[in-house]
PDB file of C-alpha atoms in Angstrom:
ATOM      1  CA  MET A 623      89.235  89.572 119.588  1.00 49.00           C
ATOM      2  CA  ASP A 624      91.359  92.544 118.536  1.00 59.00           C
ATOM      3  CA  PHE A 625      90.606  94.373 121.785  1.00 61.00           C
ATOM      4  CA  ALA A 626      91.473  91.325 123.883  1.00 61.00           C
ATOM      5  CA  CYS A 627      94.693  90.834 121.938  1.00 60.00           C
ATOM      6  CA  ALA A 628      95.642  94.487 122.321  1.00 61.00           C
ATOM      7  CA  LEU A 629      94.944  94.285 126.045  1.00 57.00           C
ATOM      8  CA  LEU A 630      97.109  91.177 126.376  1.00 56.00           C
ATOM      9  CA  HIS A 631      99.824  92.803 124.276  1.00 58.00           C
ATOM     10  CA  HIS A 632     100.149  95.409 127.039  1.00 56.00           C
ATOM     11  CA  TYR A 633     101.259  92.543 129.305  1.00 54.00           C
ATOM     12  CA  PHE A 634     103.558  91.105 126.638  1.00 52.00           C
ATOM     13  CA  LEU A 635     106.339  90.088 129.012  1.00 49.00           C
ATOM     14  CA  ILE A 636     104.102  87.691 130.931  1.00 51.00           C
ATOM     15  CA  PRO A 637     104.609  84.326 129.156  1.00 56.00           C
ATOM     16  CA  SER A 638     101.094  83.003 129.720  1.00 60.00           C
ATOM     17  CA  TYR A 639      99.598  86.128 128.163  1.00 58.00           C
ATOM     18  CA  ALA A 640     102.076  85.988 125.285  1.00 63.00           C
ATOM     19  CA  PHE A 641     101.194  82.367 124.500  1.00 67.00           C
ATOM     20  CA  PHE A 642      97.479  83.098 124.732  1.00 66.00           C
ATOM     21  CA  CYS A 643      97.985  86.012 122.374  1.00 67.00           C
ATOM     22  CA  PHE A 644      99.935  83.762 120.007  1.00 71.00           C
ATOM     23  CA  PHE A 645      97.008  81.346 119.890  1.00 70.00           C
ATOM     24  CA  LEU A 646      94.734  84.264 119.024  1.00 70.00           C
ATOM     25  CA  LEU A 647      97.209  85.128 116.265  1.00 71.00           C
ATOM     26  CA  LEU A 648      97.189  81.543 115.015  1.00 69.00           C
ATOM     27  CA  PHE A 649      93.376  81.490 115.044  1.00 68.00           C
ATOM     28  CA  LYS A 650      93.344  84.742 113.086  1.00 65.00           C
ATOM     29  CA  HIS A 651      95.820  83.293 110.592  1.00 57.00           C
ATOM     30  CA  PHE A 652      93.485  80.359 109.999  1.00 57.00           C
ATOM     31  CA  SER A 653      90.658  82.771 109.250  1.00 54.00           C
ATOM     32  CA  CYS A 654      92.711  85.360 107.319  1.00 49.00           C
ATOM     33  CA  PHE A 655      95.233  83.362 105.314  1.00 49.00           C
ATOM     34  CA  PHE A 656      93.665  80.148 104.052  1.00 46.00           C
ATOM     35  CA  ASP A 657      96.485  79.824 101.509  1.00 45.00           C
ATOM     36  CA  TYR A 658      98.911  79.156 104.360  1.00 49.00           C
ATOM     37  CA  VAL A 659      96.796  76.743 106.418  1.00 48.00           C
ATOM     38  CA  ASN A 660      98.902  73.776 105.307  1.00 48.00           C
ATOM     39  CA  VAL A 661     102.054  75.519 106.525  1.00 50.00           C
ATOM     40  CA  PHE A 662     100.627  76.003 110.014  1.00 50.00           C
ATOM     41  CA  PHE A 663      99.837  72.298 110.306  1.00 52.00           C
ATOM     42  CA  ASP A 664     103.600  71.740 110.410  1.00 55.00           C
ATOM     43  CA  SER A 665     104.603  71.929 114.071  1.00 56.00           C
ATOM     44  CA  ASN A 666     108.041  73.276 113.125  1.00 57.00           C
ATOM     45  CA  ALA A 667     106.410  76.094 111.157  1.00 56.00           C
ATOM     46  CA  ILE A 668     104.304  76.950 114.206  1.00 57.00           C
ATOM     47  CA  LYS A 669     107.406  77.099 116.399  1.00 58.00           C
ATOM     48  CA  ILE A 670     109.191  79.275 113.846  1.00 54.00           C
ATOM     49  CA  ALA A 671     106.161  81.562 113.600  1.00 58.00           C
ATOM     50  CA  LEU A 672     106.081  81.860 117.402  1.00 56.00           C
ATOM     51  CA  ILE A 673     109.772  82.737 117.607  1.00 53.00           C
ATOM     52  CA  PHE A 674     109.528  85.168 114.693  1.00 53.00           C
ATOM     53  CA  ASP A 675     106.514  86.972 116.150  1.00 52.00           C
ATOM     54  CA  TYR A 676     107.990  86.960 119.654  1.00 50.00           C
ATOM     55  CA  HIS A 677     111.222  88.631 118.569  1.00 48.00           C
ATOM     56  CA  ASN A 678     109.424  91.167 116.388  1.00 50.00           C
ATOM     57  CA  HIS A 679     106.929  92.082 119.132  1.00 48.00           C
ATOM     58  CA  SER A 680     104.078  91.506 116.707  1.00 47.00           C
ATOM     59  CA  ILE A 681     102.293  88.583 118.347  1.00 46.00           C
ATOM     60  CA  CYS A 682      98.948  90.358 118.168  1.00 45.00           C
ATOM     61  CA  MET A 683      99.112  91.356 114.517  1.00 45.00           C
ATOM     62  CA  CYS A 684      97.352  89.338 111.870  1.00 39.00           C
TER      63      CYS A 684
END
């Protein structure tokens, strides 16, 4: 998964790749940060996380 995410991160400016990479990030968050699972069920929190990661160019980081 990390290799695929890194590969997609190279094409960061392509929206479809960026969204796919965000979903990989979200999946990794579910597996890495169980304490915050309830936060990610909030659709507004997901949107905020997407915007935050998009502007910080860290979509592929767990």
